[in-house]
mmCIF file of C-alpha atoms in Angstrom:
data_model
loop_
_atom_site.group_PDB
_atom_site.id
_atom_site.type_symbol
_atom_site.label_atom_id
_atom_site.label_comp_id
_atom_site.label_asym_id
_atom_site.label_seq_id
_atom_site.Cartn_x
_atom_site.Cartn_y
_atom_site.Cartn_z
ATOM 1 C CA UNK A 6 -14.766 -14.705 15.870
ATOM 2 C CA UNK A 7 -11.695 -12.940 14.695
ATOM 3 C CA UNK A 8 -12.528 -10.889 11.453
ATOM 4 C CA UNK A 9 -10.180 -10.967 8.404
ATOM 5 C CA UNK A 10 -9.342 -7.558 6.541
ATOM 6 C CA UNK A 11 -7.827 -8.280 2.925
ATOM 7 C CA UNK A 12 -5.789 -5.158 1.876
ATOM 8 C CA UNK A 13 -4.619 -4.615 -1.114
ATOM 9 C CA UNK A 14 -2.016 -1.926 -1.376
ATOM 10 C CA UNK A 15 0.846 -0.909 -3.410
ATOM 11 C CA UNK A 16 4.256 0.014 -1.908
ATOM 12 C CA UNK A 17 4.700 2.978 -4.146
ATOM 13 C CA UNK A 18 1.009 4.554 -3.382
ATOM 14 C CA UNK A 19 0.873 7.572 -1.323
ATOM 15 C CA UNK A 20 -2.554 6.504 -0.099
ATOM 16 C CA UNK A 21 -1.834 3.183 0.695
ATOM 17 C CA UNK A 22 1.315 5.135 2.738
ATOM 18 C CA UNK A 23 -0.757 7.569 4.101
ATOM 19 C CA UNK A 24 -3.086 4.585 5.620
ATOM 20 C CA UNK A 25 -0.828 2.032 6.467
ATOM 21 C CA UNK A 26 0.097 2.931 10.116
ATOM 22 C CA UNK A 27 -3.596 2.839 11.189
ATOM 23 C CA UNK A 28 -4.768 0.255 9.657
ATOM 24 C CA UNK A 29 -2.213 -1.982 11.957
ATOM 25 C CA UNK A 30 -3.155 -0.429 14.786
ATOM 26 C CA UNK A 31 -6.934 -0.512 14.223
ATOM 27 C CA UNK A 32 -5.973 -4.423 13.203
ATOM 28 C CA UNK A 33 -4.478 -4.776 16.666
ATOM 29 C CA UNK A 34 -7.318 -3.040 18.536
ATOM 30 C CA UNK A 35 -9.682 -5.278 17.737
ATOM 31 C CA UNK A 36 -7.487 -8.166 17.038
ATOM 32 C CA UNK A 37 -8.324 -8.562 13.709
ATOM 33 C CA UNK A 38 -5.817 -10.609 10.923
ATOM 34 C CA UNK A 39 -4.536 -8.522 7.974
ATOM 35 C CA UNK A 40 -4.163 -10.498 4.909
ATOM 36 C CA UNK A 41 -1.779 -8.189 3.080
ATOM 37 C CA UNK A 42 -1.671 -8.625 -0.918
ATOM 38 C CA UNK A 43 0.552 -6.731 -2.881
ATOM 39 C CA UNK A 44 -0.883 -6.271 -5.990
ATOM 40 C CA UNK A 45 0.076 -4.757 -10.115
ATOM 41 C CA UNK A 46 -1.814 -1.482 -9.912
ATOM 42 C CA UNK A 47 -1.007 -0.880 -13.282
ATOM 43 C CA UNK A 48 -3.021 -3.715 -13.939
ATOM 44 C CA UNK A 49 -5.764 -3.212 -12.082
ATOM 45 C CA UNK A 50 -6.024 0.231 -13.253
ATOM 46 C CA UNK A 51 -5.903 -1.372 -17.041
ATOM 47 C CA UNK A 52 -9.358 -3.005 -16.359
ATOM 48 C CA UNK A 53 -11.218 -0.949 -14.068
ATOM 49 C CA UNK A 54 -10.950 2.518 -16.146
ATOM 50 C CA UNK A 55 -8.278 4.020 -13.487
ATOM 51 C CA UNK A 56 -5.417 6.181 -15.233
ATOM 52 C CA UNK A 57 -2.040 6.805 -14.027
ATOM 53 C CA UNK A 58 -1.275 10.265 -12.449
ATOM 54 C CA UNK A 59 0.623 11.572 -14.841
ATOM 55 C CA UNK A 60 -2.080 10.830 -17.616
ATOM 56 C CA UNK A 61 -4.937 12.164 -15.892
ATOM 57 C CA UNK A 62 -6.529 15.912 -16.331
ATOM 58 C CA UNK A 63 -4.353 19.105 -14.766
ATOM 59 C CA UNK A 64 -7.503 19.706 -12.929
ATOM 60 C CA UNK A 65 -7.439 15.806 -11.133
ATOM 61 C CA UNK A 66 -3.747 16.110 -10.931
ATOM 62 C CA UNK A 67 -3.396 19.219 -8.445
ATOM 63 C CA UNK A 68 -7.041 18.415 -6.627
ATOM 64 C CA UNK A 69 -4.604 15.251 -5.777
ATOM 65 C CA UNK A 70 -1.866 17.252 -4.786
ATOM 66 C CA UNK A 71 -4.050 19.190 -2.772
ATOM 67 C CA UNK A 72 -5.640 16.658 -0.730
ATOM 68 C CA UNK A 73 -2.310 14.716 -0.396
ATOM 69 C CA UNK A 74 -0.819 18.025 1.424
ATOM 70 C CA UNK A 75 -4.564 18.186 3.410
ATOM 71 C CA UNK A 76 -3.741 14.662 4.855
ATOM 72 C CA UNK A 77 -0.500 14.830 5.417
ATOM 73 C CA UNK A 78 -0.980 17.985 7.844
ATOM 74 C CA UNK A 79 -3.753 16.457 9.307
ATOM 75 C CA UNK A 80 -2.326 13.101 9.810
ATOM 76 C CA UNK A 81 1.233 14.552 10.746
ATOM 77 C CA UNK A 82 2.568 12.307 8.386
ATOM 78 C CA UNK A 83 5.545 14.076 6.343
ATOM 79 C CA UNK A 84 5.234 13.705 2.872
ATOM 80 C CA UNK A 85 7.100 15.366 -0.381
ATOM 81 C CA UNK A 86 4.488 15.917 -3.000
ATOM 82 C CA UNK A 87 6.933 15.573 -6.243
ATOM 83 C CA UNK A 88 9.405 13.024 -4.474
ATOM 84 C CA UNK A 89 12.494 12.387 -6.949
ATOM 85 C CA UNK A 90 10.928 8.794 -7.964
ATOM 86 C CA UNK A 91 8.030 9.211 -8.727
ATOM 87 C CA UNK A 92 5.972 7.852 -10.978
ATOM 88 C CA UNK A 93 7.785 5.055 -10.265
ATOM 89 C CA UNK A 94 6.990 1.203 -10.786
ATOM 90 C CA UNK A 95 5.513 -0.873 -7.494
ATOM 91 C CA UNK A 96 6.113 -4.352 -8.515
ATOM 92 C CA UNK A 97 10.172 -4.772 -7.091
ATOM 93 C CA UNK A 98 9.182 -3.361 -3.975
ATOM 94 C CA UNK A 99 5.461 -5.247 -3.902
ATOM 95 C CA UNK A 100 7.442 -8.713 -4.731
ATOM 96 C CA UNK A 101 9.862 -7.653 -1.619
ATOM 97 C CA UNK A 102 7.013 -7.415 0.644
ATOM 98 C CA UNK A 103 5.493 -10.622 -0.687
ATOM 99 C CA UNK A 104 8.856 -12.596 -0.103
ATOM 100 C CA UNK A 105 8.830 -10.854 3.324
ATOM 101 C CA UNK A 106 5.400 -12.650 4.048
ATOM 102 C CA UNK A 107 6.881 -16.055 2.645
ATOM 103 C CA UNK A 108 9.943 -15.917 4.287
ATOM 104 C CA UNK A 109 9.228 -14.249 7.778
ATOM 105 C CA UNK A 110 5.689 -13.301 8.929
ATOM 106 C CA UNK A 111 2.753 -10.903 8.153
ATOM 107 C CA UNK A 112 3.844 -8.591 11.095
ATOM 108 C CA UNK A 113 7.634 -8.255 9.211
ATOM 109 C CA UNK A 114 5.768 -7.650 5.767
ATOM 110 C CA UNK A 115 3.941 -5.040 6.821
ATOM 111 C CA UNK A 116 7.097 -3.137 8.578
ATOM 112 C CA UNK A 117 8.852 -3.364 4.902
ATOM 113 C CA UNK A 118 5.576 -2.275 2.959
ATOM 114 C CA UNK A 119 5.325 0.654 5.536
ATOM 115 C CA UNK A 120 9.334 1.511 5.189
ATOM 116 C CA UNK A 121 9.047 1.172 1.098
ATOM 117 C CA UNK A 122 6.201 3.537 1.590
ATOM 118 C CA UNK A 123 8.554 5.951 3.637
ATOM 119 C CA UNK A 124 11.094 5.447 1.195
ATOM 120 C CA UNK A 125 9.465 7.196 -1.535
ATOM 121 C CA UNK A 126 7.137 9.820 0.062
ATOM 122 C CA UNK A 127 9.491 10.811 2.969
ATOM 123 C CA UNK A 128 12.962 10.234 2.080
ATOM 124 C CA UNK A 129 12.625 10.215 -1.787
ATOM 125 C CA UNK A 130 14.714 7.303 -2.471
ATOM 126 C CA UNK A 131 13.936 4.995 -5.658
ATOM 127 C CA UNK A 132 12.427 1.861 -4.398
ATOM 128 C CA UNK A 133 13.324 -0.230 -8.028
ATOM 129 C CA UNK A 134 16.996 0.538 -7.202
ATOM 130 C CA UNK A 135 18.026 -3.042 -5.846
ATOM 131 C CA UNK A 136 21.248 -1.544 -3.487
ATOM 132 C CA UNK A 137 18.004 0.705 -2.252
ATOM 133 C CA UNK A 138 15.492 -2.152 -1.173
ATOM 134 C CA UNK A 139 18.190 -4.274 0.245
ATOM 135 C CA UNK A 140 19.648 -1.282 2.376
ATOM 136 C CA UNK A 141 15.534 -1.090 3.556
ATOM 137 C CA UNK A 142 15.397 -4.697 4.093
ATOM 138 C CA UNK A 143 18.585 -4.950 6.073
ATOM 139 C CA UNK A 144 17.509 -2.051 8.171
ATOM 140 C CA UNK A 145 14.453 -4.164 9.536
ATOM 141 C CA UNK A 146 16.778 -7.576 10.053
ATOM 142 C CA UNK A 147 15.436 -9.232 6.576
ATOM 143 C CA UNK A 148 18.337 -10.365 5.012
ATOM 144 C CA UNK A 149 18.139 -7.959 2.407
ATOM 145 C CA UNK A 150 20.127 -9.560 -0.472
ATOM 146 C CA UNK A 151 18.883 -13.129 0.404
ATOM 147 C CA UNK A 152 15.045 -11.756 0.073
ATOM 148 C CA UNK A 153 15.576 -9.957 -2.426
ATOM 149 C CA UNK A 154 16.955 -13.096 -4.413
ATOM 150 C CA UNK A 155 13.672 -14.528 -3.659
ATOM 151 C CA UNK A 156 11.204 -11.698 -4.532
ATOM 152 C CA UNK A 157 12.453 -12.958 -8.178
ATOM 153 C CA UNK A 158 11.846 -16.156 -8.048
ATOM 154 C CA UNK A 159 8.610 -18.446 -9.587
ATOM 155 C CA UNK A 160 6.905 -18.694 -5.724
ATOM 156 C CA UNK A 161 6.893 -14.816 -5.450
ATOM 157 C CA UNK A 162 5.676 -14.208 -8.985
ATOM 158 C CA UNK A 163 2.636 -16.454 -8.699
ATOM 159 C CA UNK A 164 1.578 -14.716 -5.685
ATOM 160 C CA UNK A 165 1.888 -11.196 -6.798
ATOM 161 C CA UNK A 166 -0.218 -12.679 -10.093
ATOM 162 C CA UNK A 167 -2.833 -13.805 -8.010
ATOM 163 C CA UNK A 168 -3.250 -10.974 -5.675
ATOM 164 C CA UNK A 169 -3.898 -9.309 -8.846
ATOM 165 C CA UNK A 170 -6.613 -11.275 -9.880
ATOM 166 C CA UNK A 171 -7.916 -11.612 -6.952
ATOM 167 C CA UNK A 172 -8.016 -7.798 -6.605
ATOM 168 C CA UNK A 173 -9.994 -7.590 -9.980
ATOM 169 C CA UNK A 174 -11.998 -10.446 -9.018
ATOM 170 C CA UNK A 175 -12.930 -8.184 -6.085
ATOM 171 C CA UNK A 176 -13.662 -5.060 -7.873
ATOM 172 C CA UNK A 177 -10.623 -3.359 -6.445
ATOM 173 C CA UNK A 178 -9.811 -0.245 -8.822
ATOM 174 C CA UNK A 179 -7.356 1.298 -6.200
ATOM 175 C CA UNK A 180 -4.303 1.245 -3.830
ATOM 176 C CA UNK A 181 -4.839 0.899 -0.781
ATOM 177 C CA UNK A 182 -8.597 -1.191 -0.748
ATOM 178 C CA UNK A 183 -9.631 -3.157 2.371
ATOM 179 C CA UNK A 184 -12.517 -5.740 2.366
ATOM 180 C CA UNK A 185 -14.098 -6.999 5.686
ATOM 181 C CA UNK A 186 -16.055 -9.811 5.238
ATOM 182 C CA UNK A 187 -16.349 -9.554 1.574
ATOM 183 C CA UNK A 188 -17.285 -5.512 1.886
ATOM 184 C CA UNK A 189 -14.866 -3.441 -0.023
ATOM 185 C CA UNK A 190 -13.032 0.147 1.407
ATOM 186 C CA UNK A 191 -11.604 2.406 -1.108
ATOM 187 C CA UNK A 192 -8.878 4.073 0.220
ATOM 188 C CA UNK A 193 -7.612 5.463 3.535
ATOM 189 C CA UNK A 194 -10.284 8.347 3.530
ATOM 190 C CA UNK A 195 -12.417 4.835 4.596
ATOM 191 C CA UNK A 196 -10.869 3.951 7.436
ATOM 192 C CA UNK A 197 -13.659 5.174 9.980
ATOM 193 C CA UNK A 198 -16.160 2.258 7.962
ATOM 194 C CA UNK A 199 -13.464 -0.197 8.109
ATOM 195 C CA UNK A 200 -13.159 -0.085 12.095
ATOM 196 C CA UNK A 201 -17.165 0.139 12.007
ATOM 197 C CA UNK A 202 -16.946 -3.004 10.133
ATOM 198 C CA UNK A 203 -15.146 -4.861 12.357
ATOM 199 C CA UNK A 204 -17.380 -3.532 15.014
ATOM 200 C CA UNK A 205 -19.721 -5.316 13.599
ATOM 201 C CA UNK A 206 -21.851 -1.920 12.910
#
C-alpha cells in the first residue's frame, strides 16, 4: 500500500529549505505520495505559542543561527544566514506553489517550493516581489505571469485557508512538519523517523 506523507512547509522557511530535497527523494525511494500544503505560518504560530524570529530571545535567535550554519555545512546546502529578505512574508510565494499544484502537478509544485526556497536562502532575492516569482516560475516552464494571476484568485485562497486549518487541526506548530499516517515530524532534523515511518518501523 503506498503511504501518504502530508507536509506542511512554508516557502520562506529555512528549515522547510533545508529539508526539501530529501524529502523528494526519500518520497521516491519508497514510492510514497507527497501531499504538499502550503500553509500561513504566521498563523499557525498565532495559536500554537510559536514566535517569529525576530521576536524571540537573543539567546534562541543565534542558537538558530548556529544550527542553521551546522546544517548547512553538513548538508552542503549553501545558505546566507541574514539573506537581504528576510523576515519576509510566505503567503505570495505559498499561493504560487499552490496554483502550481492546481494548474500543473505535485512533481512541478514541489520544483517551485524548492526554487522559492533557493530564492531567499541562496540567492537572496525577495520572493513577495511579483517581477521576482514570475522570473522563478518562468525559469521552471510555469507560465509565470499566467500562475501568478491565479495564485490570487478565490480557488487558491481557499486552499491556502484550509491547509491552514488543517495544519492546526493537526497540531502542526512549525515549517516544515510531515505526518505519515496521521504521525506528526517536526522539522527536517526528523527526517531519519519519517523514512522509518514509511518503513513501516
Amino acid at each position: 500500500m503506498t503511504k501518504k506523507i502530508d507536509y506542511y512547509m512554508a516557502p520562506h522557511s529555512p528549515w522547510s529549505y533545508l529539508g526539501h530535497a530529501r524529502l523528494v527523494a526519500m518520497a521516491k525511494k519508497y514510492n510514497a505520495t507527497i501531499h504538499l500544503k502550503p500553509a500561513d505560518l504566521a498563523k499557525v504560530f498565532s495559536v500554537s505559542g510559536g514566535v517569529p524570529v525576530s521576536q524571540r530571545p537573543p539567546q534562541r535567535q543565534a542558537y538558530r543561527l548556529a544550527e542553521l550554519q551546522r546544517w548547512s555545512k553538513f548538508l552542503n546546502i549553501p545558505m546566507t544566514l541574514h539573506p537581504k529578505f528576510f523576515p519576509i512574508s510566505g503567503e505570495p510565494g505559498a499561493k504560487l506553489i499552490i496554483a502550481a499544484l492546481q494548474a500543473h502537478s505535485t512533481d512541478k509544485a514541489l520544483e517551485l517550493a524548492h526554487a522559492l526556497g533557493h530564492a531567499v536562502w541562496e540567492d537572496e532575492k525577495n520572493i513577495t516581489d511579483e517581477p521576482t516569482l514570475i522570473a522563478i516560475a518562468d525559469h521552471l516552464g510555469l507560465h509565470g505571469a499566467e500562475l501568478l494571476k491565479q495564485s490570487t484568485g478565490a480557488a487558491v485562497t481557499a486552499e491556502f485557508v484550509k491547509n491552514t486549518e488543517e495544519a492546526i487541526a493537526a497540531n502542526v506548530f512549525g515549517a516544515p512538519w510531515y505526518s505519515v499516517d496521521g504521525e506528526g515530524f517536526w522539522g527536517q532534523d526528523r527526517l531519519e523517523f519519517v523514512e522509518r515511518a514509511l518503513m513501516g518501523k
